mmCIF file of C-alpha atoms and ligand atoms in Angstrom:
data_model
loop_
_atom_site.group_PDB
_atom_site.id
_atom_site.type_symbol
_atom_site.label_atom_id
_atom_site.label_comp_id
_atom_site.label_asym_id
_atom_site.label_seq_id
_atom_site.Cartn_x
_atom_site.Cartn_y
_atom_site.Cartn_z
ATOM 1 C CA VAL J 44 -5.172 -16.633 -26.230
ATOM 2 C CA VAL J 45 -2.147 -14.341 -25.359
ATOM 3 C CA ILE J 46 -2.693 -12.146 -22.220
ATOM 4 C CA ASP J 47 0.147 -9.553 -22.287
ATOM 5 C CA GLY J 48 -0.324 -7.775 -18.816
ATOM 6 C CA ASP J 49 2.631 -5.401 -19.368
ATOM 7 C CA ALA J 50 0.923 -3.959 -22.491
ATOM 8 C CA GLY J 51 -2.622 -4.495 -21.212
ATOM 9 C CA VAL J 52 -3.579 -6.430 -24.292
ATOM 10 C CA VAL J 53 -5.419 -9.794 -25.010
ATOM 11 C CA ILE J 54 -4.737 -11.419 -28.464
ATOM 12 C CA THR J 55 -7.115 -13.960 -29.444
ATOM 13 C CA ASN J 56 -6.094 -16.757 -32.082
ATOM 14 C CA PRO J 57 -2.501 -15.452 -32.344
ATOM 15 C CA SER J 58 -0.494 -16.338 -35.404
ATOM 16 C CA ALA J 59 2.347 -18.770 -35.080
ATOM 17 C CA LEU J 60 4.718 -15.874 -35.418
ATOM 18 C CA VAL J 61 3.106 -13.840 -32.773
ATOM 19 C CA LEU J 62 3.023 -16.940 -30.382
ATOM 20 C CA ASP J 63 6.675 -17.633 -31.012
ATOM 21 C CA GLN J 64 7.533 -14.250 -30.020
ATOM 22 C CA TYR J 65 5.446 -14.485 -26.856
ATOM 23 C CA ARG J 66 6.901 -17.706 -25.873
ATOM 24 C CA GLU J 67 10.350 -16.310 -26.355
ATOM 25 C CA ARG J 68 9.498 -13.297 -23.873
ATOM 26 C CA GLN J 69 7.821 -15.654 -21.424
ATOM 27 C CA ALA J 70 10.887 -17.843 -21.292
ATOM 28 C CA ALA J 71 13.085 -14.592 -20.814
ATOM 29 C CA GLN J 72 11.058 -13.360 -18.202
ATOM 30 C CA LEU J 73 11.154 -16.656 -16.271
ATOM 31 C CA ARG J 74 14.997 -16.499 -16.608
ATOM 32 C CA ALA J 75 15.247 -13.018 -15.242
ATOM 33 C CA ARG J 76 12.924 -13.987 -12.242
ATOM 34 C CA LYS J 77 15.149 -16.884 -11.522
ATOM 35 C CA LYS J 78 18.170 -14.589 -11.586
ATOM 36 C CA LEU J 79 16.397 -12.137 -9.233
ATOM 37 C CA GLN J 80 15.676 -15.000 -6.829
ATOM 38 C CA LYS J 81 19.411 -14.954 -5.851
ATOM 39 C CA LEU J 82 18.760 -11.541 -4.389
ATOM 40 C CA LYS J 83 16.140 -12.777 -1.906
ATOM 41 C CA LYS J 84 18.392 -12.588 1.240
ATOM 42 C CA THR J 85 20.499 -9.634 0.079
ATOM 43 C CA PRO J 86 19.859 -6.625 2.267
ATOM 44 C CA ALA J 87 18.317 -3.719 0.312
ATOM 45 C CA ILE J 88 21.246 -1.340 0.649
ATOM 46 C CA THR J 89 22.388 1.310 -2.014
ATOM 47 C CA ARG J 90 25.851 1.650 -3.593
ATOM 48 C CA ASP J 91 26.537 4.430 -1.188
ATOM 49 C CA GLY J 92 25.407 2.407 1.880
ATOM 50 C CA VAL J 93 21.805 3.469 2.662
ATOM 51 C CA GLN J 94 19.539 0.743 3.877
ATOM 52 C CA VAL J 95 16.113 0.439 2.490
ATOM 53 C CA SER J 96 13.183 -1.452 3.926
ATOM 54 C CA LEU J 97 11.090 -3.655 1.416
ATOM 55 C CA PHE J 98 7.545 -4.776 2.525
ATOM 56 C CA ALA J 99 4.881 -6.734 0.889
ATOM 57 C CA ASN J 100 1.294 -5.797 0.140
ATOM 58 C CA ILE J 101 -1.050 -8.598 0.879
ATOM 59 C CA GLU J 102 -4.724 -9.243 0.421
ATOM 60 C CA LEU J 103 -5.341 -12.584 2.481
ATOM 61 C CA PRO J 104 -3.180 -14.613 4.784
ATOM 62 C CA ASP J 105 -2.467 -17.076 2.161
ATOM 63 C CA ASP J 106 -0.446 -14.497 0.421
ATOM 64 C CA CYS J 107 2.163 -14.655 3.235
ATOM 65 C CA PRO J 108 4.306 -17.399 1.884
ATOM 66 C CA GLY J 109 4.409 -15.560 -1.494
ATOM 67 C CA ALA J 110 5.750 -12.472 0.695
ATOM 68 C CA LEU J 111 8.336 -14.270 2.444
ATOM 69 C CA ASP J 112 9.440 -16.172 -1.011
ATOM 70 C CA SER J 113 9.866 -12.587 -2.314
ATOM 71 C CA GLY J 114 12.384 -11.760 0.774
ATOM 72 C CA ALA J 115 9.945 -9.108 2.146
ATOM 73 C CA GLU J 116 10.866 -7.792 5.587
ATOM 74 C CA GLY J 117 7.199 -7.711 6.552
ATOM 75 C CA VAL J 118 3.705 -6.843 5.536
ATOM 76 C CA GLY J 119 3.517 -3.096 4.739
ATOM 77 C CA LEU J 120 -0.166 -3.372 3.764
ATOM 78 C CA PHE J 121 -2.632 -5.947 4.526
ATOM 79 C CA ARG J 122 -5.767 -4.914 2.795
ATOM 80 C CA SER J 123 -8.283 -6.429 5.367
ATOM 81 C CA GLU J 124 -11.212 -5.699 3.270
ATOM 82 C CA PHE J 125 -10.598 -8.707 1.170
ATOM 83 C CA LEU J 126 -11.893 -10.740 4.389
ATOM 84 C CA PHE J 127 -15.205 -8.939 3.956
ATOM 85 C CA MET J 128 -15.548 -8.954 0.337
ATOM 86 C CA GLY J 129 -17.264 -11.685 -2.034
ATOM 87 C CA ARG J 130 -19.284 -13.229 0.975
ATOM 88 C CA ALA J 131 -22.776 -13.417 -0.926
ATOM 89 C CA GLY J 132 -24.282 -16.734 -0.043
ATOM 90 C CA HIS J 133 -22.344 -16.638 3.379
ATOM 91 C CA PRO J 134 -24.783 -16.766 6.212
ATOM 92 C CA HIS J 135 -23.031 -13.768 7.781
ATOM 93 C CA LYS J 136 -22.396 -10.819 5.558
ATOM 94 C CA ILE J 137 -19.554 -9.676 7.832
ATOM 95 C CA PRO J 138 -16.821 -11.897 9.379
ATOM 96 C CA ASN J 139 -17.249 -12.065 13.116
ATOM 97 C CA GLU J 140 -14.472 -11.408 15.548
ATOM 98 C CA ASP J 141 -13.253 -14.600 16.079
ATOM 99 C CA GLU J 142 -13.136 -15.274 12.454
ATOM 100 C CA GLN J 143 -11.293 -11.983 11.733
ATOM 101 C CA PHE J 144 -8.760 -12.711 14.602
ATOM 102 C CA GLU J 145 -7.933 -16.246 13.255
ATOM 103 C CA GLN J 146 -7.268 -14.730 9.874
ATOM 104 C CA TYR J 147 -4.989 -11.910 11.399
ATOM 105 C CA ARG J 148 -3.527 -14.316 13.507
ATOM 106 C CA LYS J 149 -2.745 -16.748 10.595
ATOM 107 C CA ALA J 150 -0.898 -13.815 8.921
ATOM 108 C CA VAL J 151 1.168 -12.800 11.803
ATOM 109 C CA VAL J 152 1.939 -16.228 12.420
ATOM 110 C CA ALA J 153 2.977 -16.850 8.881
ATOM 111 C CA MET J 154 5.350 -13.882 8.733
ATOM 112 C CA LYS J 155 7.559 -15.469 11.696
ATOM 113 C CA GLY J 156 8.092 -12.232 13.736
ATOM 114 C CA ARG J 157 8.335 -9.726 10.986
ATOM 115 C CA PRO J 158 5.958 -6.881 11.345
ATOM 116 C CA VAL J 159 2.337 -7.073 9.765
ATOM 117 C CA THR J 160 0.716 -3.884 9.029
ATOM 118 C CA ILE J 161 -3.174 -4.460 9.094
ATOM 119 C CA ARG J 162 -5.139 -1.824 7.438
ATOM 120 C CA THR J 163 -8.516 -1.427 8.778
ATOM 121 C CA LEU J 164 -11.408 -1.912 6.533
ATOM 122 C CA ASP J 165 -11.184 0.097 3.453
ATOM 123 C CA ILE J 166 -14.636 -0.581 1.987
ATOM 124 C CA GLY J 167 -16.524 1.217 -0.690
ATOM 125 C CA ALA J 168 -15.760 2.849 -4.173
ATOM 126 C CA ASP J 169 -13.338 0.484 -5.869
ATOM 127 C CA LYS J 170 -13.530 -2.213 -3.124
ATOM 128 C CA PRO J 171 -17.669 -2.566 -2.574
ATOM 129 C CA LEU J 172 -18.754 -4.642 0.188
ATOM 130 C CA ASP J 173 -21.682 -5.630 -1.875
ATOM 131 C CA PRO J 174 -21.283 -4.886 -5.616
ATOM 132 C CA THR J 175 -25.246 -4.916 -5.982
ATOM 133 C CA GLU J 176 -25.502 -1.799 -3.479
ATOM 134 C CA HIS J 177 -24.228 1.006 -5.548
ATOM 135 C CA ASN J 178 -26.500 4.008 -4.925
ATOM 136 C CA ALA J 179 -23.830 6.901 -4.175
ATOM 137 C CA LEU J 180 -23.425 9.401 -6.948
ATOM 138 C CA ASN J 181 -19.797 9.689 -6.257
ATOM 139 C CA PRO J 182 -18.894 6.508 -4.176
ATOM 140 C CA ALA J 183 -14.978 7.468 -4.199
ATOM 141 C CA LEU J 184 -16.054 10.650 -2.534
ATOM 142 C CA GLY J 185 -18.700 9.049 -0.279
ATOM 143 C CA LEU J 186 -19.123 6.930 2.776
ATOM 144 C CA ARG J 187 -15.942 4.765 2.396
ATOM 145 C CA ALA J 188 -13.069 3.438 4.344
ATOM 146 C CA ILE J 189 -12.761 5.044 7.938
ATOM 147 C CA ARG J 190 -15.715 7.266 7.366
ATOM 148 C CA TYR J 191 -17.797 4.033 6.961
ATOM 149 C CA CYS J 192 -16.081 2.426 10.091
ATOM 150 C CA LEU J 193 -16.872 5.626 12.264
ATOM 151 C CA ALA J 194 -20.410 5.428 11.155
ATOM 152 C CA GLU J 195 -20.727 1.733 12.206
ATOM 153 C CA PRO J 196 -18.678 1.685 15.302
ATOM 154 C CA GLN J 197 -19.604 -1.820 16.440
ATOM 155 C CA LEU J 198 -18.182 -3.080 13.058
ATOM 156 C CA PHE J 199 -15.033 -1.116 13.624
ATOM 157 C CA LEU J 200 -14.751 -2.208 17.113
ATOM 158 C CA THR J 201 -15.025 -5.734 16.389
ATOM 159 C CA GLN J 202 -12.435 -5.327 13.826
ATOM 160 C CA LEU J 203 -10.030 -3.621 16.177
ATOM 161 C CA ARG J 204 -10.352 -6.146 18.850
ATOM 162 C CA ALA J 205 -9.654 -8.783 16.409
ATOM 163 C CA ILE J 206 -6.625 -6.964 15.127
ATOM 164 C CA LEU J 207 -5.335 -6.313 18.784
ATOM 165 C CA ARG J 208 -5.795 -9.932 19.912
ATOM 166 C CA ALA J 209 -3.447 -10.935 16.836
ATOM 167 C CA SER J 210 -1.184 -8.488 18.079
ATOM 168 C CA SER J 211 -0.078 -10.685 21.072
ATOM 169 C CA PHE J 212 1.214 -13.236 18.492
ATOM 170 C CA GLY J 213 3.823 -11.020 16.839
ATOM 171 C CA LYS J 214 4.525 -7.452 15.729
ATOM 172 C CA VAL J 215 1.235 -5.792 14.488
ATOM 173 C CA ARG J 216 0.592 -2.442 13.410
ATOM 174 C CA ILE J 217 -2.542 -0.659 12.618
ATOM 175 C CA LEU J 218 -3.034 1.390 9.493
ATOM 176 C CA ILE J 219 -5.964 3.733 9.022
ATOM 177 C CA PRO J 220 -7.231 4.401 5.515
ATOM 178 C CA MET J 221 -8.541 7.662 4.120
ATOM 179 C CA LEU J 222 -8.078 10.065 6.950
ATOM 180 C CA ALA J 223 -8.498 13.721 6.257
ATOM 181 C CA HIS J 224 -9.664 15.342 9.448
ATOM 182 C CA ALA J 225 -8.234 15.701 12.925
ATOM 183 C CA PHE J 226 -11.318 14.408 14.596
ATOM 184 C CA GLU J 227 -11.391 11.313 12.345
ATOM 185 C CA ILE J 228 -7.897 10.589 13.708
ATOM 186 C CA ASP J 229 -8.873 11.283 17.344
ATOM 187 C CA GLN J 230 -11.957 9.178 17.035
ATOM 188 C CA SER J 231 -10.083 6.238 15.496
ATOM 189 C CA LEU J 232 -7.380 6.490 18.240
ATOM 190 C CA LEU J 233 -10.335 6.671 20.972
ATOM 191 C CA MET J 234 -11.862 3.712 19.572
ATOM 192 C CA ILE J 235 -8.534 1.707 19.647
ATOM 193 C CA GLU J 236 -8.425 2.510 23.365
ATOM 194 C CA GLN J 237 -11.980 1.202 23.705
ATOM 195 C CA ALA J 238 -11.295 -1.652 22.111
ATOM 196 C CA LYS J 239 -8.238 -2.328 24.399
ATOM 197 C CA ALA J 240 -10.491 -1.826 27.204
ATOM 198 C CA GLN J 241 -13.041 -4.254 26.206
ATOM 199 C CA LEU J 242 -10.263 -6.930 25.562
ATOM 200 C CA ARG J 243 -8.731 -6.169 29.139
ATOM 201 C CA GLU J 244 -12.387 -6.833 30.605
ATOM 202 C CA ALA J 245 -12.796 -9.931 28.403
ATOM 203 C CA GLY J 246 -9.341 -11.289 29.766
ATOM 204 C CA HIS J 247 -7.774 -11.400 26.185
ATOM 205 C CA LYS J 248 -4.110 -10.176 25.402
ATOM 206 C CA TYR J 249 -2.859 -7.660 23.166
ATOM 207 C CA ASP J 250 0.187 -5.749 22.532
ATOM 208 C CA PRO J 251 -0.365 -2.650 24.525
ATOM 209 C CA ALA J 252 2.286 -0.585 22.505
ATOM 210 C CA VAL J 253 0.911 -1.530 19.208
ATOM 211 C CA GLN J 254 1.839 1.259 16.764
ATOM 212 C CA VAL J 255 -1.016 3.273 14.504
ATOM 213 C CA GLY J 256 -0.354 4.840 11.387
ATOM 214 C CA ALA J 257 -2.259 6.741 8.908
ATOM 215 C CA MET J 258 -2.785 6.424 5.152
ATOM 216 C CA ILE J 259 -1.748 9.641 3.485
ATOM 217 C CA GLU J 260 -4.176 9.380 0.317
ATOM 218 C CA ILE J 261 -6.050 12.429 0.195
ATOM 219 C CA PRO J 262 -4.262 15.716 -0.727
ATOM 220 C CA ALA J 263 -5.977 17.404 2.186
ATOM 221 C CA ALA J 264 -3.947 14.869 4.550
ATOM 222 C CA ALA J 265 -0.700 15.540 2.802
ATOM 223 C CA LEU J 266 -1.273 19.480 3.018
ATOM 224 C CA SER J 267 -1.990 19.277 6.845
ATOM 225 C CA LEU J 268 0.891 16.824 7.881
ATOM 226 C CA PRO J 269 1.547 18.435 11.225
ATOM 227 C CA MET J 270 -2.010 17.288 12.267
ATOM 228 C CA PHE J 271 -1.339 13.646 11.389
ATOM 229 C CA VAL J 272 2.500 13.462 12.702
ATOM 230 C CA LYS J 273 1.389 14.829 16.114
ATOM 231 C CA ARG J 274 -0.984 12.148 16.613
ATOM 232 C CA MET J 275 0.223 8.999 14.649
ATOM 233 C CA ASN J 276 3.286 6.600 14.915
ATOM 234 C CA PHE J 277 3.900 6.469 11.258
ATOM 235 C CA LEU J 278 2.542 7.275 7.891
ATOM 236 C CA SER J 279 2.013 5.415 4.679
ATOM 237 C CA ILE J 280 1.413 7.087 1.376
ATOM 238 C CA GLY J 281 -1.563 5.637 -0.800
ATOM 239 C CA THR J 282 -0.356 6.611 -4.127
ATOM 240 C CA ASN J 283 -3.170 4.982 -6.076
ATOM 241 C CA ASP J 284 -5.810 7.169 -4.109
ATOM 242 C CA LEU J 285 -3.602 10.232 -3.817
ATOM 243 C CA ILE J 286 -3.169 10.539 -7.805
ATOM 244 C CA GLN J 287 -7.175 9.771 -8.115
ATOM 245 C CA TYR J 288 -7.754 12.754 -5.790
ATOM 246 C CA THR J 289 -5.314 15.010 -6.478
ATOM 247 C CA LEU J 290 -6.089 14.813 -10.260
ATOM 248 C CA ALA J 291 -9.849 14.135 -9.995
ATOM 249 C CA ILE J 292 -9.361 11.015 -12.059
ATOM 250 C CA ASP J 293 -11.533 8.057 -11.177
ATOM 251 C CA ARG J 294 -9.008 5.340 -10.721
ATOM 252 C CA VAL J 295 -11.321 2.745 -12.163
ATOM 253 C CA ASP J 296 -12.764 4.618 -15.113
ATOM 254 C CA TYR J 297 -11.065 3.332 -18.331
ATOM 255 C CA GLU J 298 -12.216 6.351 -20.362
ATOM 256 C CA VAL J 299 -9.866 8.811 -18.067
ATOM 257 C CA ALA J 300 -7.047 6.302 -17.333
ATOM 258 C CA HIS J 301 -4.638 8.277 -19.775
ATOM 259 C CA LEU J 302 -5.050 11.223 -17.395
ATOM 260 C CA TYR J 303 -3.788 9.039 -14.397
ATOM 261 C CA ASN J 304 -0.285 10.398 -14.171
ATOM 262 C CA PRO J 305 1.822 9.501 -11.106
ATOM 263 C CA LEU J 306 4.491 12.042 -12.512
ATOM 264 C CA HIS J 307 2.187 15.013 -12.315
ATOM 265 C CA PRO J 308 4.085 17.748 -10.280
ATOM 266 C CA ALA J 309 1.117 18.238 -7.924
ATOM 267 C CA VAL J 310 1.468 14.523 -7.097
ATOM 268 C CA LEU J 311 5.066 14.485 -6.824
ATOM 269 C CA HIS J 312 4.980 17.541 -4.605
ATOM 270 C CA LEU J 313 2.512 15.982 -2.191
ATOM 271 C CA ILE J 314 4.595 12.769 -1.881
ATOM 272 C CA ALA J 315 7.978 14.684 -1.334
ATOM 273 C CA MET J 316 6.212 16.826 1.383
ATOM 274 C CA THR J 317 4.740 13.876 3.122
ATOM 275 C CA ILE J 318 8.258 12.096 3.048
ATOM 276 C CA ASP J 319 9.892 15.415 4.346
ATOM 277 C CA ALA J 320 7.301 16.166 7.092
ATOM 278 C CA GLY J 321 7.162 12.633 8.477
ATOM 279 C CA HIS J 322 11.027 12.286 8.680
ATOM 280 C CA LYS J 323 11.447 15.738 10.179
ATOM 281 C CA ALA J 324 9.082 14.549 13.104
ATOM 282 C CA GLY J 325 11.039 11.247 13.303
ATOM 283 C CA LYS J 326 8.263 9.064 11.951
ATOM 284 C CA ASP J 327 8.797 6.322 9.494
ATOM 285 C CA VAL J 328 7.024 7.005 6.201
ATOM 286 C CA ALA J 329 6.213 4.509 3.495
ATOM 287 C CA VAL J 330 4.775 4.322 0.038
ATOM 288 C CA CYS J 331 2.252 1.256 -0.397
ATOM 289 C CA GLY J 332 0.700 2.390 -3.659
ATOM 290 C CA GLU J 333 1.573 0.823 -7.038
ATOM 291 C CA MET J 334 4.293 3.464 -7.400
ATOM 292 C CA ALA J 335 6.422 1.678 -4.761
ATOM 293 C CA GLY J 336 6.528 -1.533 -6.998
ATOM 294 C CA ASP J 337 7.236 0.319 -10.164
ATOM 295 C CA VAL J 338 10.929 0.032 -11.035
ATOM 296 C CA LYS J 339 10.993 3.027 -13.317
ATOM 297 C CA LEU J 340 10.250 5.129 -10.323
ATOM 298 C CA THR J 341 12.426 3.441 -7.508
ATOM 299 C CA ARG J 342 15.168 5.917 -8.129
ATOM 300 C CA LEU J 343 13.084 8.964 -8.091
ATOM 301 C CA LEU J 344 11.324 7.695 -4.746
ATOM 302 C CA LEU J 345 14.791 7.259 -3.176
ATOM 303 C CA GLY J 346 15.799 10.750 -4.250
ATOM 304 C CA MET J 347 12.912 12.027 -2.498
ATOM 305 C CA GLY J 348 14.108 10.403 0.541
ATOM 306 C CA LEU J 349 11.743 7.453 0.763
ATOM 307 C CA ARG J 350 13.395 4.437 2.624
ATOM 308 C CA GLU J 351 10.393 2.075 3.246
ATOM 309 C CA PHE J 352 8.637 0.569 -0.057
ATOM 310 C CA SER J 353 5.652 -1.657 0.275
ATOM 311 C CA MET J 354 4.491 -3.429 -2.985
ATOM 312 C CA HIS J 355 2.952 -6.591 -4.578
ATOM 313 C CA PRO J 356 5.443 -9.207 -3.649
ATOM 314 C CA ALA J 357 6.066 -10.092 -7.446
ATOM 315 C CA GLN J 358 7.837 -6.486 -7.942
ATOM 316 C CA LEU J 359 10.099 -6.684 -4.659
ATOM 317 C CA LEU J 360 13.007 -8.344 -5.947
ATOM 318 C CA ALA J 361 13.172 -6.046 -9.145
ATOM 319 C CA VAL J 362 12.852 -3.080 -6.887
ATOM 320 C CA LYS J 363 15.557 -4.432 -4.720
ATOM 321 C CA GLN J 364 17.831 -4.799 -7.509
ATOM 322 C CA GLU J 365 17.259 -1.111 -8.498
ATOM 323 C CA ILE J 366 18.163 -0.076 -5.126
ATOM 324 C CA LEU J 367 21.336 -2.062 -5.190
ATOM 325 C CA ASN J 368 22.503 -0.242 -8.211
ATOM 326 C CA SER J 369 21.314 3.091 -6.879
ATOM 327 C CA ASN J 370 23.577 5.987 -5.408
ATOM 328 C CA ILE J 371 21.420 8.178 -3.283
ATOM 329 C CA ASN J 372 23.974 11.173 -3.276
ATOM 330 C CA ALA J 373 23.707 11.317 -6.780
ATOM 331 C CA LEU J 374 19.941 10.836 -6.772
ATOM 332 C CA THR J 375 18.986 13.478 -4.347
ATOM 333 C CA SER J 376 20.327 16.575 -6.257
ATOM 334 C CA LYS J 377 18.799 15.520 -9.595
ATOM 335 C CA THR J 378 15.350 14.704 -7.723
ATOM 336 C CA ARG J 379 15.329 18.163 -6.447
ATOM 337 C CA ARG J 380 15.660 19.654 -9.751
ATOM 338 C CA ILE J 381 12.837 17.262 -10.850
ATOM 339 C CA LEU J 382 10.690 18.473 -8.221
ATOM 340 C CA ARG J 383 11.120 22.039 -9.227
ATOM 341 C CA ALA J 384 10.223 21.163 -12.910
ATOM 342 C CA MET J 385 6.809 21.875 -14.136
ATOM 343 C CA GLU J 386 6.875 20.602 -17.628
ATOM 344 C CA PRO J 387 5.492 17.106 -18.015
ATOM 345 C CA ALA J 388 7.911 16.114 -20.885
ATOM 346 C CA ALA J 389 10.956 17.497 -19.167
ATOM 347 C CA ILE J 390 9.763 15.612 -15.744
ATOM 348 C CA SER J 391 9.547 12.269 -17.566
ATOM 349 C CA GLU J 392 12.842 12.752 -19.314
ATOM 350 C CA ALA J 393 14.598 13.694 -16.272
ATOM 351 C CA VAL J 394 13.156 10.626 -14.280
ATOM 352 C CA GLU J 395 14.324 8.433 -17.196
ATOM 353 C CA GLN J 396 17.807 9.783 -16.980
ATOM 354 C CA LEU J 397 17.881 8.985 -13.280
ATOM 355 C CA GLN J 398 18.226 5.334 -14.457
ATOM 356 C CA ALA J 399 21.577 6.262 -16.091
ATOM 357 C CA LEU J 400 23.134 7.466 -12.893
HETATM 358 C C1 PEP F 212 -3.579 3.440 -2.281
HETATM 359 O O1 PEP F 212 -4.620 4.103 -2.408
HETATM 360 O O2 PEP F 212 -2.450 3.812 -2.817
HETATM 361 C C2 PEP F 212 -3.428 2.153 -1.554
HETATM 362 C C3 PEP F 212 -2.278 1.494 -1.184
HETATM 363 O O3 PEP F 212 -4.365 1.502 -1.238
HETATM 364 P P1 PEP F 212 -5.741 1.095 -2.197
HETATM 365 O O4 PEP F 212 -5.048 0.937 -3.563
HETATM 366 O O5 PEP F 212 -6.114 -0.433 -1.597
HETATM 367 O O6 PEP F 212 -6.891 1.841 -2.156
HETATM 368 MG MG1 MG F 213 -6.144 3.765 -0.895
#
């Protein structure tokens, strides 16, 4: 069986010829990956001297060695829900505070002083807590992520205490998913303060200056950025959901997968606006959705002003190579033109042309 992840195809009983071709491609890929390893310690600086930060996305603390091996400056997105999923048969459906604390601490210690951005529970829709409990008609629009956490305050406080306790072992940042409303931000921040007070009472240590950020992944959030930058320390753009909600395309529905287009002008505008508004307010802005790890989009994102990328560790060195070969000066004006374009064909052609700069 040949599994071609790039093309998204599986070939059963391949002929000798097909098998040979794939073996050759596999060997070439291994050679390319080895070559990229040489860039592991090279700082991600463009040809015209602009420094870019590259972070890794992880799902479990065991992913940290892979993140370090890719040369990541830290973890830009720890998808904490993976600690809560797949626990069928486990005596407790939800990991308790100590269990969670141990996992967060493990990740923080493994990253050896580098920042670890822990996203609070993003459960529901494509990441169900219990796949057998599917009763919402539109789970992606339902009680998920921060909405679920605010509806289950004890569960949220437990997680916040566990994350805060881990913050005394290294640099931890808290990232809140799926925010759209000011009251959701305010309630989240209030609950973080409540969790801190509970820890003080219990005699536990935590970093009192822990940074709190918002995922910008709902169009409403990208269209009301002053509400976010006023309250939050940093922003992280979740392009996977931002595309889903902007284009009304279910990200896990195969039948509409062809309509899921990161280069749709509406998506590009929302991303560019978020980067601009965040930077104008003096806040760090990252992209942590799949767009950040797509080398074909690295130059476009650089041209939009993005200086912080977070992605699957397997993509990191290829993106770094792209950054090392880029010239921001040249990219900025071309990107501005792309943002003014409305025709899909013209946009994809112009994005391809950025590679030639
Ligand atoms: C995103 O939505 O882009 C994101 C990074 O989060 P997730 O894919 O886990 O929803
Ligand atoms: Mg998301």
